[in-house]
mmCIF file of C-alpha atoms in Angstrom:
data_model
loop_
_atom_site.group_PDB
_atom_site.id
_atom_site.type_symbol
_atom_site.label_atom_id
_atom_site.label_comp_id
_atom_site.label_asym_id
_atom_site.label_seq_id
_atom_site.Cartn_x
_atom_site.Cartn_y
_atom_site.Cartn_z
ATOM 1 C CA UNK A 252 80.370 108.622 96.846
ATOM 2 C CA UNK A 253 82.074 112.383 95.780
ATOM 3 C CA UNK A 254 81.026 113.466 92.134
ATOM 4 C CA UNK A 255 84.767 112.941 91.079
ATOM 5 C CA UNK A 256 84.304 109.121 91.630
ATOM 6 C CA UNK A 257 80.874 108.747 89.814
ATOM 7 C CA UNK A 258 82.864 108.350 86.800
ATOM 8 C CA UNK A 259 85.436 105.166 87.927
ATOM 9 C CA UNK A 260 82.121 104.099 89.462
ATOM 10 C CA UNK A 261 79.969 104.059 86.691
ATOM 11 C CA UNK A 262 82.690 102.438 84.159
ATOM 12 C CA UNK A 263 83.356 99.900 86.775
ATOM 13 C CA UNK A 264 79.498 98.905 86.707
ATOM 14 C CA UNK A 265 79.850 98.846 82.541
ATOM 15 C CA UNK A 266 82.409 96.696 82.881
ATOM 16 C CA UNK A 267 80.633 94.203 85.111
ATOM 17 C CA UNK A 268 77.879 94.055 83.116
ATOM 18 C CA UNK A 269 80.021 93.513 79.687
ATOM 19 C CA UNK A 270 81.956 90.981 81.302
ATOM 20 C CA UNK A 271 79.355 88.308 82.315
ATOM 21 C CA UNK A 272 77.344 89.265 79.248
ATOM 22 C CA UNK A 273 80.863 87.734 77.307
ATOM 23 C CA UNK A 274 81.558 85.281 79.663
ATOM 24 C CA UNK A 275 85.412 87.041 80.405
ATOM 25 C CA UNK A 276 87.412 87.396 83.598
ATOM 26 C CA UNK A 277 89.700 90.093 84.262
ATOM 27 C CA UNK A 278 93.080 90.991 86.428
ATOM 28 C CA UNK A 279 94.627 94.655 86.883
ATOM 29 C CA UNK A 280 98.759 95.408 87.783
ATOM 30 C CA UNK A 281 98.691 98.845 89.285
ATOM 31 C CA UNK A 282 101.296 101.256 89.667
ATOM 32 C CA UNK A 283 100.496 104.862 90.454
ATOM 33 C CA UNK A 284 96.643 104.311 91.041
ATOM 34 C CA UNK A 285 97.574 102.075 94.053
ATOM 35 C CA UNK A 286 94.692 99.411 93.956
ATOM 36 C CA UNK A 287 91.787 101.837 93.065
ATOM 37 C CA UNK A 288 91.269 100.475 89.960
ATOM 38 C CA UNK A 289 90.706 96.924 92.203
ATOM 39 C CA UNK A 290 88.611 98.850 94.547
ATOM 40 C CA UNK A 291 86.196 100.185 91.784
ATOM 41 C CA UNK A 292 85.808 96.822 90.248
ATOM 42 C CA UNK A 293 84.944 95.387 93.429
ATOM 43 C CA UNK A 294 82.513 97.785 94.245
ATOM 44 C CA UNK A 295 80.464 96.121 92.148
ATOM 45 C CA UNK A 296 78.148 93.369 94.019
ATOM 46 C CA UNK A 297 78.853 90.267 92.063
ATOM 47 C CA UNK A 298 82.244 91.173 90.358
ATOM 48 C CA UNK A 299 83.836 87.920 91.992
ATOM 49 C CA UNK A 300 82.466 85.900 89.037
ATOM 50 C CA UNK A 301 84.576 87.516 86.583
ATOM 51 C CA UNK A 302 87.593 89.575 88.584
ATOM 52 C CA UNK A 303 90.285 87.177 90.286
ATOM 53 C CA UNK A 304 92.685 89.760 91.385
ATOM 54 C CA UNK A 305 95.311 91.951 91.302
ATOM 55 C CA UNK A 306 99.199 93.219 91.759
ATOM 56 C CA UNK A 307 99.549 97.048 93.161
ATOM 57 C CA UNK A 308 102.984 96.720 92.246
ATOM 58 C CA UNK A 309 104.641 100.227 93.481
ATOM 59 C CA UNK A 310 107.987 99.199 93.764
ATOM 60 C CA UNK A 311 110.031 98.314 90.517
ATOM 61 C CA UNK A 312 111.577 94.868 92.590
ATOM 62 C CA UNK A 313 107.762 94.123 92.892
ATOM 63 C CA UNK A 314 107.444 94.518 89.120
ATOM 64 C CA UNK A 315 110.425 92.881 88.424
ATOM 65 C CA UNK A 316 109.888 90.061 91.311
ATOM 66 C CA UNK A 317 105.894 89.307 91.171
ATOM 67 C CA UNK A 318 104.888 90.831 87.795
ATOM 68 C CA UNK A 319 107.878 89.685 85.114
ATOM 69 C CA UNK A 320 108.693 93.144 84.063
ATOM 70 C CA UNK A 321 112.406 93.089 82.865
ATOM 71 C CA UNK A 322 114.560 95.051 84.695
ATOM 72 C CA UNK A 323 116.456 96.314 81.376
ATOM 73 C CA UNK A 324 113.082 97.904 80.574
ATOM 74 C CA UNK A 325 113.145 100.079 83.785
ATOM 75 C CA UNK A 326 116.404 101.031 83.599
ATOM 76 C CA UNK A 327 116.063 101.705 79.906
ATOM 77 C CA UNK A 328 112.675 103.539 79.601
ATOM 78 C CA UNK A 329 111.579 104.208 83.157
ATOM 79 C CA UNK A 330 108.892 103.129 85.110
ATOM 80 C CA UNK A 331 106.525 104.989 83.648
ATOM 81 C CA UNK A 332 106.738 104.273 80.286
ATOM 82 C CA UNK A 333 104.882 102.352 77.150
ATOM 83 C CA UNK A 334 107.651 99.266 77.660
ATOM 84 C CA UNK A 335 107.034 98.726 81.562
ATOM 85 C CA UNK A 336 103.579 98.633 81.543
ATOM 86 C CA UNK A 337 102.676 96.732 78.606
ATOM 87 C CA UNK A 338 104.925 93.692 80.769
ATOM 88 C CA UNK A 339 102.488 94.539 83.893
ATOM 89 C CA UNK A 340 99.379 94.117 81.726
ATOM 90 C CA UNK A 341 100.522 90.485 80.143
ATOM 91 C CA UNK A 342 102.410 89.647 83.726
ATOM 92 C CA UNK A 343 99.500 89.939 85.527
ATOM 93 C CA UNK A 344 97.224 88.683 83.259
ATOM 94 C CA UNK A 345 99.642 85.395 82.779
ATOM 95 C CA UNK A 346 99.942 85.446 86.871
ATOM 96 C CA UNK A 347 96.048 85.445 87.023
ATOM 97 C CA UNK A 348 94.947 83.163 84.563
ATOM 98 C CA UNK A 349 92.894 85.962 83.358
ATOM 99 C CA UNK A 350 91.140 86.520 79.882
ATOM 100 C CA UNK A 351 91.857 90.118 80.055
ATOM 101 C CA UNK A 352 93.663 92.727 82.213
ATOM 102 C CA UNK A 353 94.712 96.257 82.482
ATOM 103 C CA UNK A 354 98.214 97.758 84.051
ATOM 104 C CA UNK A 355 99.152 101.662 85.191
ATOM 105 C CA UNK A 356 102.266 103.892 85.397
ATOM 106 C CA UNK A 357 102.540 107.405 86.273
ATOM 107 C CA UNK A 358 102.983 109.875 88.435
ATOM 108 C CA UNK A 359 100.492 110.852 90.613
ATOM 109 C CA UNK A 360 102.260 113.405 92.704
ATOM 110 C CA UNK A 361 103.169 116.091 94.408
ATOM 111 C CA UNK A 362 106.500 114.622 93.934
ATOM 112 C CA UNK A 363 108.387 112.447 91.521
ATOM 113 C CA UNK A 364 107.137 114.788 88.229
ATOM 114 C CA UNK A 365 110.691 115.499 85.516
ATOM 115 C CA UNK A 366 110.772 117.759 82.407
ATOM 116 C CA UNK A 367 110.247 114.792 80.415
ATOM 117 C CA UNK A 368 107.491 113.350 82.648
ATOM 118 C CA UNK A 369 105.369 115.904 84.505
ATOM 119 C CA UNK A 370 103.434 115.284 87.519
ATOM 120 C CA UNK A 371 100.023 113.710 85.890
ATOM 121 C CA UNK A 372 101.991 111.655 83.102
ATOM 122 C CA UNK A 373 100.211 108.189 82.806
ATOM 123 C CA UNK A 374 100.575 105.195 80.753
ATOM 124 C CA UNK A 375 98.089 102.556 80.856
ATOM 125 C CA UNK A 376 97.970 99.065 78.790
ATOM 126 C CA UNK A 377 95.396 96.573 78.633
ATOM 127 C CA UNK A 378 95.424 92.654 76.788
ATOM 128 C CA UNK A 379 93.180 90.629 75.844
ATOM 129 C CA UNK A 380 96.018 87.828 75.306
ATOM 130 C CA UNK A 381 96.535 88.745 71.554
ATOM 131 C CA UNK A 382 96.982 92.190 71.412
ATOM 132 C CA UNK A 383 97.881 94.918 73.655
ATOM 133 C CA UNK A 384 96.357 98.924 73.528
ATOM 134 C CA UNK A 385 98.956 101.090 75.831
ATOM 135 C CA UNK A 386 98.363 105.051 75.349
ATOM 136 C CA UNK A 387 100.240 107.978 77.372
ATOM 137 C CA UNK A 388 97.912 110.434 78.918
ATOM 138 C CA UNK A 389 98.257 113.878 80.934
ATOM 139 C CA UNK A 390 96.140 114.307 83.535
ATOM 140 C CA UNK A 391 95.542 117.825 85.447
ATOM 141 C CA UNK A 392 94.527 117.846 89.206
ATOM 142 C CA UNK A 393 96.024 116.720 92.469
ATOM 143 C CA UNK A 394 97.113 113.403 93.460
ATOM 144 C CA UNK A 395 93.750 111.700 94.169
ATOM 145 C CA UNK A 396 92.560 113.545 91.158
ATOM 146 C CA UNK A 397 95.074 112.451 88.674
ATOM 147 C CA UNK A 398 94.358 108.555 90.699
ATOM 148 C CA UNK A 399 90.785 108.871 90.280
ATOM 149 C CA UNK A 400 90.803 109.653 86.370
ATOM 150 C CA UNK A 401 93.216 107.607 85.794
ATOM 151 C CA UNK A 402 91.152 104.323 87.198
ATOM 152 C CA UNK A 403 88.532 105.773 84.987
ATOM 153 C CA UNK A 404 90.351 105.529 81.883
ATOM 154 C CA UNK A 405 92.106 102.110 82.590
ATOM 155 C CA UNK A 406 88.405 100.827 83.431
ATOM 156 C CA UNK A 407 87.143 102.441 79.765
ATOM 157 C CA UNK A 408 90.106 101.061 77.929
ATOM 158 C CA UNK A 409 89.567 97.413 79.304
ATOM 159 C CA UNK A 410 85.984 97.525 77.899
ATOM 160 C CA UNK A 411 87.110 98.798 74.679
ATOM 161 C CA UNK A 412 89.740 95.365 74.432
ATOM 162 C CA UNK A 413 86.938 93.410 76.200
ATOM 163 C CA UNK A 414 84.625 94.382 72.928
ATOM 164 C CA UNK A 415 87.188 93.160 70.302
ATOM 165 C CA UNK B 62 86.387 112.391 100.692
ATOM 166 C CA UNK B 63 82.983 111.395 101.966
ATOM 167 C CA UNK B 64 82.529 111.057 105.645
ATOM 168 C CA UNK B 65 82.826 107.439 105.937
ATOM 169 C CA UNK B 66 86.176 107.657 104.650
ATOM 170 C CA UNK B 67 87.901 109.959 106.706
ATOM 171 C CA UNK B 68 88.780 107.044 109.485
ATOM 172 C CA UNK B 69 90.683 104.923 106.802
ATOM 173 C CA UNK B 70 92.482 107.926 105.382
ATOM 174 C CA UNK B 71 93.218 109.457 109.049
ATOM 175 C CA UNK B 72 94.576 106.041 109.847
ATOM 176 C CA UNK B 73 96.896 105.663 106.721
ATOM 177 C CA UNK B 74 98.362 108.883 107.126
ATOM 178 C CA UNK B 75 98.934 107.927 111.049
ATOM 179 C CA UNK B 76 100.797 104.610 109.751
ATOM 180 C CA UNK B 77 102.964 107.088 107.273
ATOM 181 C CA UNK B 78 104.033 108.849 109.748
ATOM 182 C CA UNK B 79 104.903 106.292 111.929
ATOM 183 C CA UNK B 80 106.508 103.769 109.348
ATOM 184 C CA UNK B 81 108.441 106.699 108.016
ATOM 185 C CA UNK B 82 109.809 107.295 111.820
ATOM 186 C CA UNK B 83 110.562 103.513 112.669
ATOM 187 C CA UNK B 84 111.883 102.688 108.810
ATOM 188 C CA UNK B 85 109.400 100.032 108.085
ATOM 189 C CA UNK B 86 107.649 99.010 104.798
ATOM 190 C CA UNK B 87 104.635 97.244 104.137
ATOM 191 C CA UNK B 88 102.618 95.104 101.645
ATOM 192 C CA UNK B 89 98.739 93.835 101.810
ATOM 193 C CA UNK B 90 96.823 90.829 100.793
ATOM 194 C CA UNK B 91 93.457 92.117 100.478
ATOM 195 C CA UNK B 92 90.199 89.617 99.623
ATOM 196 C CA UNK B 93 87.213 91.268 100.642
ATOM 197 C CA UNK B 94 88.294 95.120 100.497
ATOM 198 C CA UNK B 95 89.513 94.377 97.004
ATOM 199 C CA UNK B 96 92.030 96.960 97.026
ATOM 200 C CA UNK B 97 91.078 99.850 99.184
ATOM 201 C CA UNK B 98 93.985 98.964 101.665
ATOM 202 C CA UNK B 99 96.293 99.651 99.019
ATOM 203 C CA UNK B 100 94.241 102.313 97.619
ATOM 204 C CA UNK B 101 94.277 104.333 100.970
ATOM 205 C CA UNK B 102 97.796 103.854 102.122
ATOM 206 C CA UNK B 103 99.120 105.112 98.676
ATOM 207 C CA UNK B 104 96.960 108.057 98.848
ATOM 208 C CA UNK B 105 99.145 109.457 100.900
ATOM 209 C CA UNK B 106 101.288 111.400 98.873
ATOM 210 C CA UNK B 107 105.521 109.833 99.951
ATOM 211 C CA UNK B 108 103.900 106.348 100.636
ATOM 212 C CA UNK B 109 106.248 104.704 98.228
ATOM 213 C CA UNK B 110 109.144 105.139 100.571
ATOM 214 C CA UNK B 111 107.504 101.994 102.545
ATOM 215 C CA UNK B 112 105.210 100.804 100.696
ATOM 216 C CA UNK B 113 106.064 98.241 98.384
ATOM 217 C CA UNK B 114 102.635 96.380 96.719
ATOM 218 C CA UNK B 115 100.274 94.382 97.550
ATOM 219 C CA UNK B 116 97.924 91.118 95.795
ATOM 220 C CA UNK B 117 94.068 91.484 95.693
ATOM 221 C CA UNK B 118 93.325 87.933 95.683
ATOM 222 C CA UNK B 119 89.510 87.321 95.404
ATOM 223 C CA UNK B 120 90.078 83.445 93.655
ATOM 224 C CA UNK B 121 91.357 81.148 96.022
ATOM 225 C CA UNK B 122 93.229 80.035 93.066
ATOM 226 C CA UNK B 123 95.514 83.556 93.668
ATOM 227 C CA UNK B 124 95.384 83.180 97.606
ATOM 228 C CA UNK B 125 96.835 79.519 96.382
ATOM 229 C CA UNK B 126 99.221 80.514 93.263
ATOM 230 C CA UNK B 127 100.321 83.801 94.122
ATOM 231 C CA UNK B 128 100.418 83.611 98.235
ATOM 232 C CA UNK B 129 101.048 80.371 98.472
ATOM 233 C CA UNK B 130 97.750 79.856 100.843
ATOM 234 C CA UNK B 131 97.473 75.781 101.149
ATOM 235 C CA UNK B 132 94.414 74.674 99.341
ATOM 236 C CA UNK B 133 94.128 72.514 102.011
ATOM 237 C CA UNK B 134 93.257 75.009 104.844
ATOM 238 C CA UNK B 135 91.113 76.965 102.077
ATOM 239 C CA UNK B 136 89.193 73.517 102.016
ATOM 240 C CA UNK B 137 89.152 73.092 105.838
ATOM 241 C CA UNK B 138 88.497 76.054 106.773
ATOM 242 C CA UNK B 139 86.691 78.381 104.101
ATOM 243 C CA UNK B 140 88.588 81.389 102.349
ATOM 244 C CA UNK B 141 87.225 83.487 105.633
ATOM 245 C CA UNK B 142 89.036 81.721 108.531
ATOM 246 C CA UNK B 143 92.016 82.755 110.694
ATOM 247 C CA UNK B 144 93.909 80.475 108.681
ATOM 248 C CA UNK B 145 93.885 81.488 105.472
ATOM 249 C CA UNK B 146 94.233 84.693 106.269
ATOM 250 C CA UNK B 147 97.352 84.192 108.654
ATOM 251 C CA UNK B 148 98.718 82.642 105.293
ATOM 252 C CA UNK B 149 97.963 85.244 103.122
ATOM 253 C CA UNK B 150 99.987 88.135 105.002
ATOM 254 C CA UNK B 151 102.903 85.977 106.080
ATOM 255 C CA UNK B 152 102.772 85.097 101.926
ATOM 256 C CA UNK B 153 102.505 88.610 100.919
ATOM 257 C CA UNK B 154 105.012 89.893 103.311
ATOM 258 C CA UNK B 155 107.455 86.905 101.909
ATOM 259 C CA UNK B 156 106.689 87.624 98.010
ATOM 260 C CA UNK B 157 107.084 91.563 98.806
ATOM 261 C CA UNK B 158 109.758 91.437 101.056
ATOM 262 C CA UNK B 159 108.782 93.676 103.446
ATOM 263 C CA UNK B 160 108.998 94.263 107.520
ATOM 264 C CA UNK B 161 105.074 94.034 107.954
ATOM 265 C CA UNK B 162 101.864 92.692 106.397
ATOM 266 C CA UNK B 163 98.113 92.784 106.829
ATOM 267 C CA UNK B 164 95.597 90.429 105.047
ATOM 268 C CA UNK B 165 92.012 90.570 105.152
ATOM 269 C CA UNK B 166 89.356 87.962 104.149
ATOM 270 C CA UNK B 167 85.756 88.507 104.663
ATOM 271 C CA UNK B 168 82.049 88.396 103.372
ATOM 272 C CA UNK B 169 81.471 91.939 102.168
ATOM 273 C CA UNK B 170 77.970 91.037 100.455
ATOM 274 C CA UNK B 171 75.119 91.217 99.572
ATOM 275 C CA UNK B 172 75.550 87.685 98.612
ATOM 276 C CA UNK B 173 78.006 85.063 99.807
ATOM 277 C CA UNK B 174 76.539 85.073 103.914
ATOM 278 C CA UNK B 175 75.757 81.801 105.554
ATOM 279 C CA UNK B 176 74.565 81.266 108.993
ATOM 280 C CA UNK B 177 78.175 80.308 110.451
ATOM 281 C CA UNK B 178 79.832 83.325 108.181
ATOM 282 C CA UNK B 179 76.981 86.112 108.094
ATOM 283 C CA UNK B 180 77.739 89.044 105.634
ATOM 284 C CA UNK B 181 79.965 91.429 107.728
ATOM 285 C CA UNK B 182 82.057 88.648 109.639
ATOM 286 C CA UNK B 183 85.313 89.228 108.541
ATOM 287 C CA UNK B 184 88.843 87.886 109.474
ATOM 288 C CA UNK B 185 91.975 90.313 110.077
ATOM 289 C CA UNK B 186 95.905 89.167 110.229
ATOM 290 C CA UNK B 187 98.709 91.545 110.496
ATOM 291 C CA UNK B 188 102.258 90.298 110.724
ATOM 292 C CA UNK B 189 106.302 91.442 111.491
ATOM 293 C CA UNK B 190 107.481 88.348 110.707
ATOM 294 C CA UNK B 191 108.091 87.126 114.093
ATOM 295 C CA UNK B 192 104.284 87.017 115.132
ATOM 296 C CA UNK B 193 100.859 87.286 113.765
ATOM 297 C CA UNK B 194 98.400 89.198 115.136
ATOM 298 C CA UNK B 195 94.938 88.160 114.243
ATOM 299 C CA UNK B 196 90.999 88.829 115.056
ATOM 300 C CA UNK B 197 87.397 87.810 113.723
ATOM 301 C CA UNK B 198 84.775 90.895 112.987
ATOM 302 C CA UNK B 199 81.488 91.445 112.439
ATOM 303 C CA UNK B 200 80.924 94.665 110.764
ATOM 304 C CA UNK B 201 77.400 95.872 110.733
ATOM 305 C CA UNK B 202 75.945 97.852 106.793
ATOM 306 C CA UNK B 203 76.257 97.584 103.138
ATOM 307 C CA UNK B 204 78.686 96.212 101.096
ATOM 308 C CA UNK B 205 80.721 100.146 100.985
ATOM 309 C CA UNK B 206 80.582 100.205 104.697
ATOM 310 C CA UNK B 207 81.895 97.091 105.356
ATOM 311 C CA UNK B 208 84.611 97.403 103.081
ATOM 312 C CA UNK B 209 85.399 100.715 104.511
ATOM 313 C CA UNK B 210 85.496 99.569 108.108
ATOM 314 C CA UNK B 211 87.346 96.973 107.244
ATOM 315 C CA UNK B 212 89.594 98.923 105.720
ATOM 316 C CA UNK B 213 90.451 101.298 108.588
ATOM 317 C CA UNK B 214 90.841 98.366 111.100
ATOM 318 C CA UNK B 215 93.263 96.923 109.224
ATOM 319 C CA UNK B 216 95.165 99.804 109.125
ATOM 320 C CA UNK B 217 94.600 100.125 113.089
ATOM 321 C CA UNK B 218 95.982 96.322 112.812
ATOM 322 C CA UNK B 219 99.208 97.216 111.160
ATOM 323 C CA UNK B 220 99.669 100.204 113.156
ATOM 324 C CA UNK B 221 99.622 98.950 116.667
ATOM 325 C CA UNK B 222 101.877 95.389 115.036
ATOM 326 C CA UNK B 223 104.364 97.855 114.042
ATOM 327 C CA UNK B 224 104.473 99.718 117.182
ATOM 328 C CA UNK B 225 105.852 96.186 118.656
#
């Protein structure tokens, strides 16, 4: 594995370990980080006793269609915004039948960056059924940079709502 | 990248290229490499102009509920059989609406082999709609490896389905 993905890596092997130790099972809706988050999870031997899947949802009709996430919402805020992928994280984790689950907008780049939202613009969400944590972060790097960090953070904030 | 991974990457920027010159999009329904299909097709930076999503669906309950995969033939056959995996791209290619599909089911490992299904036998299906192509494996290494090679043969799948 590079250095860059020891980090996704390790918090993907946390996770495991939290997640049997609590007895929790866990579903992701990905947008910009394209099933990496998915791929890190499942890296870890073991992880089908508590992941049961995921949506890479990169088109908005696959939000919309397969996730739940009101259209109004991405017309209104955007795709990549606090509104959109809070509805990923409870679609997916409703889809799933899931105890817990973490969703991600952004943009990854080159392309697709605005004033307002700059290439490495990411919102991320995760639920454990009752309440829902969604922060906005800015990420520097390239595209499989700005991917790579951001699967690290969605992994850290789904332990942090795993704990509660 | 590490080593390893150039063949997946090599082949999803060789399916951008040609899905960008035919005008094709694509989803995946990915058990055993748990969302490094998606993961390697999107990290090719323009990818969202054909591809759509996909559904990581390591419970047969989301090959069932979210693929529509009959638990019948999950029953009959096992979740690593040419059937269920036929279902699972012709269900992922109907829920995403798009021209082509590729599933993959397999025993990645280190657990989960039996002496009919060893770890590394894993089962490919790509599909335009019209017909589905698919193929039995047996991958040889650890549980990276044979999520990585299964990875870039199902990308060599899709490819030479949408060349039809």
């Amino acid at each position: 594995m590079e250095d860059k993905e020891r980090g996704s890596v390790v918090q993907a092997m946390e996770l495991g370990r939290l997640l049997l130790n609590i007895g929790k099972s866990v579903s992701t809706a990905e947008s910009c980080t394209g099933g990496n988050i998915a791929h890190k999870i499942t890296s870890v031997p073991g992880s089908s006793s508590y992941y049961k899947g995921s949506v890479v949802a990169y088109a908005n009709e696959v939000k919309s269609g397969v996730l739940g996430v009101s259209m109004e919402a991405v017309m209104e805020h955007g795709a990549v915004s606090r509104e959109v992928v809070e509805q990923m994280a409870e679609g997916v984790r409703r889809l799933m039948g899931t105890d817990l689950a973490v969703a991600t907008s952004g943009v990854a780049g080159p392309g697709g960056g605005t004033a307002e939202k700059p290439v490495g613009t990411v919102w991320i969400a995760a639920t454990n059924g009752i309440e829902v944590q969604s922060e906005c972060f800015h990420f520097e790097g390239n595209r499989a940079e700005i991917i790579e960090k951001t699967t690290e953070k969605a992994i850290f904030v789904l332990k942090s709502i795993a704990n509660k």
